[in-house]
Coordinates of N, CA, C and O in Angstrom, one line a residue:
M1 N 82.9 -34.4 -139.9 CA 84.2 -35.2 -140.2 C 84.7 -35.1 -141.4 O 83.5 -35.8 -142.3
Q2 N 85.6 -34.4 -142.4 CA 86.4 -34.7 -143.5 C 87.6 -35.3 -144.0 O 88.2 -36.0 -143.0
Y3 N 87.4 -35.7 -145.1 CA 88.6 -36.5 -145.6 C 89.2 -36.2 -146.8 O 88.3 -35.6 -147.6
F4 N 90.6 -36.4 -146.9 CA 90.6 -35.9 -148.4 C 90.9 -34.4 -148.6 O 90.5 -33.8 -150.0
G5 N 91.2 -34.0 -147.3 CA 91.1 -32.3 -147.7 C 90.2 -31.5 -148.2 O 89.9 -30.6 -148.7
G6 N 88.7 -32.3 -147.7 CA 87.4 -31.7 -147.9 C 86.8 -32.3 -149.4 O 85.7 -32.0 -149.6
R7 N 87.1 -33.3 -150.0 CA 86.9 -33.9 -151.0 C 85.9 -35.2 -150.7 O 85.3 -35.6 -151.6
A8 N 85.7 -35.5 -149.4 CA 84.8 -36.5 -148.9 C 84.5 -36.1 -147.4 O 85.2 -35.5 -146.8
S9 N 82.8 -35.8 -146.9 CA 83.0 -35.9 -145.7 C 81.5 -36.5 -145.5 O 80.4 -36.8 -145.9
L10 N 81.5 -36.8 -143.9 CA 80.3 -37.1 -143.2 C 79.1 -35.9 -143.1 O 79.5 -34.9 -142.3
I11 N 78.2 -36.1 -143.7 CA 76.9 -34.8 -143.6 C 75.8 -35.4 -143.1 O 75.0 -36.7 -142.7
P12 N 75.6 -34.6 -141.9 CA 74.1 -34.9 -141.2 C 73.1 -34.8 -141.9 O 72.4 -33.9 -142.7
C13 N 72.0 -35.8 -141.6 CA 70.9 -36.1 -142.4 C 69.9 -36.1 -141.2 O 70.0 -36.8 -139.7
T14 N 68.8 -35.6 -141.3 CA 67.8 -35.3 -140.4 C 67.1 -37.0 -140.1 O 66.9 -37.3 -141.3
R15 N 66.7 -37.6 -139.3 CA 66.0 -38.8 -139.0 C 65.1 -38.9 -137.8 O 65.6 -38.2 -136.6
H16 N 63.8 -39.0 -137.7 CA 62.9 -39.4 -136.6 C 62.3 -40.3 -136.4 O 62.0 -41.0 -137.4
A17 N 62.5 -40.9 -135.2 CA 62.1 -41.7 -135.1 C 61.3 -42.1 -133.7 O 61.3 -41.3 -132.9
D18 N 59.8 -42.6 -134.2 CA 59.0 -42.8 -132.7 C 58.3 -44.2 -133.0 O 58.7 -44.9 -133.8
S19 N 57.5 -44.5 -132.1 CA 56.9 -45.7 -132.0 C 56.1 -46.2 -133.4 O 56.0 -47.3 -134.0
R20 N 56.2 -45.2 -134.5 CA 55.0 -45.3 -135.7 C 56.3 -46.0 -136.9 O 55.6 -46.4 -137.7
G21 N 57.5 -45.3 -136.5 CA 58.7 -46.3 -137.4 C 59.6 -44.8 -137.6 O 59.8 -43.7 -136.7
N22 N 60.4 -44.7 -138.5 CA 61.3 -43.7 -138.9 C 61.1 -42.7 -139.9 O 60.4 -43.4 -140.9
L23 N 61.1 -41.7 -140.3 CA 61.1 -40.9 -141.3 C 62.3 -40.0 -141.4 O 63.0 -39.5 -140.6
Q24 N 62.8 -40.1 -142.6 CA 63.9 -39.4 -142.9 C 63.8 -38.7 -144.0 O 63.7 -39.1 -145.3
P25 N 63.2 -37.4 -143.8 CA 63.2 -36.5 -145.0 C 64.7 -36.0 -145.9 O 65.6 -36.0 -144.9
F26 N 64.5 -35.4 -146.9 CA 65.9 -35.2 -147.3 C 65.3 -34.0 -148.0 O 64.8 -33.9 -149.3
E27 N 65.8 -32.5 -147.8 CA 65.7 -31.5 -147.7 C 66.9 -31.2 -149.2 O 67.9 -31.0 -149.1
F28 N 66.2 -31.0 -150.1 CA 67.5 -30.7 -151.4 C 68.2 -29.2 -151.1 O 69.3 -29.7 -151.9
D29 N 67.6 -28.3 -150.9 CA 68.4 -26.9 -150.6 C 69.4 -26.9 -149.7 O 70.3 -26.5 -149.5
Q30 N 69.2 -28.4 -148.9 CA 70.2 -28.3 -147.7 C 71.4 -29.5 -148.1 O 72.5 -29.6 -146.8
M31 N 71.2 -30.2 -149.2 CA 72.3 -31.0 -149.5 C 73.8 -30.2 -149.8 O 73.7 -29.3 -150.6
P32 N 74.8 -31.2 -149.8 CA 75.9 -30.6 -150.7 C 76.2 -30.7 -151.6 O 77.3 -30.4 -152.3
L33 N 75.0 -31.1 -152.4 CA 74.9 -31.0 -154.1 C 73.6 -30.8 -154.2 O 72.8 -30.7 -153.6
V34 N 73.4 -30.4 -155.8 CA 72.1 -29.9 -155.9 C 72.1 -31.3 -157.0 O 72.5 -32.2 -157.8
P35 N 70.8 -32.4 -156.5 CA 70.6 -33.7 -156.9 C 69.8 -33.7 -158.6 O 69.2 -32.6 -158.8
R36 N 70.4 -34.5 -159.4 CA 69.9 -34.4 -160.8 C 69.3 -36.0 -161.1 O 68.4 -36.2 -161.6
R37 N 69.8 -37.0 -160.1 CA 69.0 -38.0 -160.1 C 69.5 -38.8 -158.6 O 70.3 -38.4 -158.2
A38 N 68.7 -39.8 -158.3 CA 68.4 -40.6 -157.4 C 68.3 -41.8 -157.3 O 67.7 -42.2 -158.7
F39 N 68.7 -42.9 -157.1 CA 68.8 -44.3 -157.3 C 69.0 -45.0 -156.0 O 69.5 -44.6 -154.9
V40 N 68.3 -46.7 -155.7 CA 68.4 -47.5 -154.9 C 69.1 -48.5 -154.9 O 68.8 -49.1 -156.1
I41 N 70.0 -48.8 -154.2 CA 70.6 -50.1 -154.7 C 70.3 -51.1 -153.5 O 70.1 -50.8 -152.2
S42 N 69.4 -52.2 -153.9 CA 68.7 -53.1 -152.7 C 68.9 -54.9 -153.6 O 69.5 -54.5 -154.4
D43 N 68.4 -55.7 -152.6 CA 68.4 -56.8 -152.9 C 70.0 -57.4 -153.4 O 70.0 -58.3 -154.2
V44 N 71.0 -56.8 -152.5 CA 72.3 -57.0 -153.0 C 72.6 -58.5 -151.7 O 72.5 -58.1 -150.6
P45 N 73.3 -59.5 -152.4 CA 74.0 -60.5 -151.8 C 74.9 -60.1 -150.4 O 75.9 -59.1 -150.8
A46 N 74.8 -60.6 -149.3 CA 75.9 -60.2 -148.3 C 77.0 -60.6 -149.0 O 77.5 -61.8 -149.4
G47 N 78.1 -59.8 -148.8 CA 79.1 -59.6 -149.0 C 79.6 -59.2 -150.1 O 80.7 -59.1 -151.1
A48 N 78.5 -59.1 -151.0 CA 78.7 -58.8 -152.5 C 79.5 -56.9 -152.6 O 79.4 -56.4 -151.8
I49 N 80.4 -56.7 -153.5 CA 81.0 -55.7 -153.7 C 80.2 -54.5 -154.7 O 80.2 -55.2 -156.0
R50 N 80.1 -53.2 -154.5 CA 79.3 -52.4 -156.1 C 80.3 -51.3 -155.8 O 81.2 -50.9 -155.1
G51 N 80.1 -50.2 -157.0 CA 81.0 -49.4 -156.6 C 82.0 -49.6 -157.6 O 82.2 -50.3 -158.6
G52 N 83.5 -49.4 -156.9 CA 84.9 -49.7 -157.3 C 85.3 -48.6 -158.6 O 85.9 -48.8 -159.8
H53 N 84.6 -47.3 -158.3 CA 85.0 -46.4 -159.1 C 84.8 -44.6 -158.8 O 84.7 -45.0 -157.8
A54 N 85.6 -44.1 -159.0 CA 85.5 -42.8 -159.0 C 84.7 -42.0 -160.1 O 84.4 -42.6 -161.3
H55 N 84.1 -40.5 -160.4 CA 83.5 -39.7 -161.6 C 84.7 -38.7 -161.5 O 85.1 -38.1 -160.7
R56 N 84.5 -38.4 -163.3 CA 85.7 -37.3 -163.7 C 84.9 -36.1 -163.1 O 85.7 -35.0 -162.9
S57 N 83.6 -35.9 -163.0 CA 83.2 -34.8 -162.2 C 81.7 -35.0 -161.8 O 81.3 -36.3 -161.7
G58 N 81.4 -34.5 -161.2 CA 80.0 -34.5 -160.2 C 80.3 -35.2 -158.6 O 81.3 -35.4 -158.6
S59 N 79.5 -35.0 -157.8 CA 79.6 -35.3 -156.3 C 78.3 -36.7 -156.5 O 77.6 -36.7 -157.1
Q60 N 78.7 -37.3 -154.9 CA 77.2 -38.2 -154.6 C 77.3 -38.2 -153.5 O 78.2 -37.8 -152.8
L61 N 76.2 -38.4 -152.8 CA 75.6 -38.5 -151.6 C 75.1 -39.8 -150.9 O 73.8 -40.4 -151.6
L62 N 75.8 -40.5 -150.5 CA 75.4 -42.1 -149.9 C 74.8 -42.2 -148.7 O 75.3 -41.9 -147.8
V63 N 73.4 -43.2 -148.8 CA 73.0 -42.7 -147.5 C 72.2 -44.1 -147.3 O 71.4 -44.8 -147.8
C64 N 72.7 -45.0 -146.3 CA 72.0 -46.2 -145.9 C 70.9 -46.1 -145.4 O 70.7 -45.5 -143.9
L65 N 69.9 -46.8 -145.9 CA 68.6 -47.0 -145.3 C 68.6 -48.1 -144.5 O 67.5 -48.3 -143.7
Q66 N 69.0 -49.2 -144.8 CA 68.8 -50.6 -144.1 C 69.9 -51.4 -143.8 O 70.9 -51.6 -145.1
G67 N 70.7 -52.1 -143.1 CA 71.4 -53.1 -143.0 C 73.0 -52.1 -142.9 O 73.0 -51.0 -141.8
R68 N 73.9 -52.7 -143.0 CA 75.5 -52.0 -143.0 C 75.8 -52.1 -144.4 O 76.1 -53.1 -144.9
I69 N 76.6 -51.1 -144.5 CA 77.3 -50.9 -145.8 C 79.1 -50.5 -145.5 O 78.7 -49.3 -144.9
E70 N 79.8 -51.2 -145.8 CA 81.4 -50.8 -145.7 C 81.8 -50.1 -147.0 O 81.4 -50.7 -148.0
V71 N 82.4 -48.7 -146.4 CA 82.7 -48.0 -147.8 C 84.1 -47.8 -147.7 O 84.5 -47.4 -146.7
A72 N 84.7 -48.4 -148.6 CA 86.4 -48.0 -148.9 C 86.4 -46.7 -150.0 O 86.0 -46.9 -150.9
M73 N 87.2 -45.6 -149.1 CA 87.5 -44.6 -150.0 C 89.1 -44.5 -150.4 O 89.8 -44.8 -149.7
R74 N 89.2 -43.7 -151.6 CA 90.8 -43.7 -151.6 C 91.2 -42.3 -152.7 O 89.9 -42.3 -154.0
H75 N 91.8 -41.7 -152.6 CA 92.4 -40.6 -153.2 C 93.7 -40.3 -153.0 O 94.3 -39.9 -151.7
Q76 N 94.7 -40.0 -154.0 CA 95.7 -39.8 -154.0 C 96.7 -40.8 -153.2 O 97.6 -40.2 -152.5
G77 N 96.3 -42.1 -153.0 CA 97.2 -42.8 -152.4 C 96.7 -43.4 -151.2 O 97.4 -43.8 -150.6
V78 N 95.7 -42.2 -150.2 CA 95.2 -42.1 -149.2 C 93.7 -43.2 -149.4 O 93.1 -42.9 -150.1
Q79 N 93.7 -44.1 -148.4 CA 92.4 -44.9 -148.1 C 92.0 -44.8 -146.9 O 92.3 -44.9 -145.9
V80 N 90.5 -44.7 -146.9 CA 89.9 -44.5 -145.8 C 88.6 -45.8 -145.6 O 88.1 -45.9 -146.9
T81 N 88.2 -46.6 -144.7 CA 87.0 -47.4 -144.7 C 86.7 -46.8 -143.7 O 86.7 -46.9 -142.6
L82 N 84.9 -46.9 -143.8 CA 84.2 -46.4 -143.0 C 83.0 -47.1 -142.8 O 82.9 -48.2 -143.9
L83 N 82.2 -47.5 -141.8 CA 81.1 -48.4 -141.9 C 79.3 -47.3 -141.9 O 79.3 -46.5 -141.2
L84 N 79.0 -47.4 -143.1 CA 77.6 -46.9 -143.0 C 76.2 -47.5 -142.3 O 76.0 -49.1 -142.7
V85 N 75.5 -47.3 -141.2 CA 74.4 -48.1 -141.1 C 73.4 -46.7 -141.0 O 73.5 -45.8 -141.1
P86 N 71.9 -47.2 -141.2 CA 70.3 -46.1 -140.7 C 71.2 -45.6 -139.8 O 71.1 -45.6 -138.2
S87 N 71.6 -44.4 -139.9 CA 71.9 -43.4 -138.6 C 71.4 -41.8 -139.2 O 70.9 -41.4 -140.2
K88 N 71.9 -40.8 -138.6 CA 72.0 -39.3 -139.3 C 72.8 -38.7 -139.7 O 72.9 -37.6 -139.8
V89 N 73.8 -39.7 -140.7 CA 74.7 -39.2 -141.3 C 74.6 -39.8 -142.7 O 74.0 -41.0 -142.8
G90 N 75.0 -39.0 -143.9 CA 75.1 -39.8 -144.8 C 76.7 -39.5 -145.1 O 77.4 -38.7 -144.8
L91 N 77.4 -40.0 -146.3 CA 78.8 -39.8 -147.1 C 78.6 -39.1 -148.4 O 78.4 -39.3 -149.4
W92 N 79.1 -38.2 -148.3 CA 79.2 -37.5 -149.5 C 80.6 -37.2 -150.2 O 81.5 -37.3 -149.2
F93 N 81.0 -37.4 -151.4 CA 82.1 -37.5 -151.8 C 82.2 -36.9 -153.3 O 80.9 -36.7 -154.1
G94 N 83.7 -36.2 -153.6 CA 83.4 -35.4 -155.1 C 84.2 -36.2 -155.9 O 84.2 -37.3 -155.8
P95 N 84.3 -35.2 -156.8 CA 85.0 -36.2 -157.9 C 86.4 -36.5 -157.9 O 87.0 -36.0 -157.1
G96 N 87.0 -37.6 -158.2 CA 88.4 -38.2 -158.3 C 88.1 -39.1 -157.0 O 89.6 -39.7 -156.9
V97 N 87.5 -39.1 -156.3 CA 87.2 -40.1 -155.0 C 86.8 -41.2 -155.4 O 85.8 -41.7 -155.6
W98 N 88.0 -42.4 -155.7 CA 87.5 -43.7 -155.7 C 86.7 -44.3 -154.4 O 86.7 -43.9 -153.2
C99 N 85.6 -45.1 -154.8 CA 84.6 -45.6 -153.8 C 84.3 -47.3 -154.1 O 83.8 -47.3 -155.4
Q100 N 83.8 -47.8 -153.2 CA 83.3 -49.0 -153.2 C 82.8 -49.6 -152.4 O 83.0 -49.1 -150.7
Q101 N 81.9 -50.2 -152.2 CA 80.6 -50.2 -151.0 C 80.8 -52.0 -151.3 O 80.6 -52.4 -152.2
T102 N 80.8 -52.6 -149.9 CA 80.7 -53.9 -149.5 C 79.1 -53.8 -148.6 O 79.1 -53.5 -147.5
Y103 N 78.6 -54.6 -149.1 CA 77.2 -54.8 -148.6 C 77.3 -56.4 -147.1 O 77.6 -57.5 -147.8
L104 N 77.1 -55.9 -145.9 CA 77.5 -56.7 -145.1 C 76.4 -57.3 -144.7 O 76.5 -58.7 -144.5
D105 N 75.4 -57.0 -144.7 CA 74.5 -57.6 -144.1 C 72.9 -58.0 -145.7 O 73.1 -57.2 -146.5
V106 N 72.6 -59.3 -145.3 CA 71.1 -59.3 -146.6 C 70.0 -58.4 -146.1 O 69.9 -57.8 -144.8
G107 N 69.6 -57.7 -147.4 CA 69.0 -56.8 -147.1 C 69.0 -55.3 -146.8 O 68.1 -54.4 -146.1
S108 N 70.1 -55.1 -146.9 CA 71.1 -53.7 -147.1 C 70.8 -52.9 -147.9 O 70.4 -53.2 -149.1
V109 N 69.9 -51.5 -147.9 CA 69.6 -50.8 -148.9 C 70.3 -49.6 -148.8 O 70.7 -48.6 -147.9
L110 N 71.0 -49.3 -150.0 CA 71.9 -47.9 -150.1 C 71.1 -47.1 -151.2 O 70.2 -46.8 -152.3
L111 N 70.8 -45.8 -150.3 CA 69.8 -44.5 -151.2 C 71.3 -43.9 -151.8 O 72.2 -43.5 -151.0
V112 N 71.7 -43.1 -153.0 CA 72.0 -42.5 -153.9 C 71.9 -41.3 -154.5 O 71.0 -41.6 -155.1
F113 N 72.2 -40.0 -154.1 CA 71.8 -38.9 -154.7 C 73.2 -38.4 -155.4 O 74.1 -38.6 -154.8
S114 N 72.7 -38.1 -156.9 CA 74.2 -37.7 -157.8 C 73.7 -36.3 -158.3 O 72.6 -36.2 -158.7
S115 N 75.2 -35.4 -158.6 CA 74.7 -34.7 -159.4 C 74.8 -34.4 -160.5 O 74.7 -33.1 -161.5
E116 N 75.1 -35.4 -161.2 CA 74.8 -35.5 -162.9 C 74.1 -37.0 -163.2 O 73.9 -37.8 -162.4
A117 N 74.0 -36.4 -164.5 CA 72.7 -37.8 -165.0 C 74.0 -39.1 -165.1 O 75.0 -39.0 -165.1
Y118 N 73.5 -40.1 -165.0 CA 74.0 -41.5 -166.1 C 75.1 -41.1 -166.7 O 74.4 -40.4 -168.0
D119 N 76.1 -41.4 -166.6 CA 77.3 -41.3 -168.4 C 78.4 -42.2 -167.7 O 79.0 -41.9 -166.8
P120 N 78.5 -43.2 -167.9 CA 79.5 -44.3 -168.4 C 80.8 -44.1 -168.6 O 81.8 -44.7 -168.1
D121 N 81.1 -43.1 -169.3 CA 82.3 -42.2 -170.0 C 82.8 -41.7 -168.7 O 83.9 -41.2 -168.5
S122 N 82.0 -40.7 -167.3 CA 82.7 -40.5 -166.6 C 83.2 -41.3 -165.6 O 83.9 -40.9 -164.8
Y123 N 83.4 -42.5 -165.5 CA 83.7 -43.4 -164.6 C 85.3 -43.8 -164.6 O 85.9 -43.5 -165.9
L124 N 85.9 -43.5 -163.7 CA 87.6 -43.7 -163.4 C 87.5 -45.0 -162.8 O 87.4 -45.0 -161.8
E125 N 87.7 -46.2 -163.6 CA 88.0 -47.4 -162.4 C 89.5 -47.4 -161.6 O 89.1 -48.0 -160.7
Q126 N 90.2 -47.2 -162.1 CA 91.3 -47.2 -161.4 C 91.9 -45.4 -161.1 O 92.3 -45.0 -161.5
T127 N 92.0 -45.5 -159.4 CA 92.0 -43.8 -159.3 C 92.8 -44.1 -157.8 O 92.5 -44.9 -157.1
G128 N 94.2 -43.4 -157.6 CA 94.6 -43.8 -156.5 C 94.7 -42.6 -155.7 O 95.1 -42.2 -154.6

């Protein structure tokens, strides 16, 4: 599924589950971005909000590893809200798409792949 004319989309992610647990590989050559860095957000209190910005350039792929995370995205006055849970999909979005995550459950974990190195000057706090 695509949003904002292709500026954001749900991306299939492989996930294998059996009696031994879950295995979720990430093949970099099959991602919708070339990862320059990855980070994990964890130990966030239930109800806490993170993000709340867009980036001038670069893109990100969000994958919920545990719990439930509500994601609100906005671009050019249109807002979309969806729920990320551990599944076979991730959420990719490009530059200019404002994104905010609300951690609904204690123990929720978000894995983020980013196409750019950290640069606080790339943040756009209020975008429509």
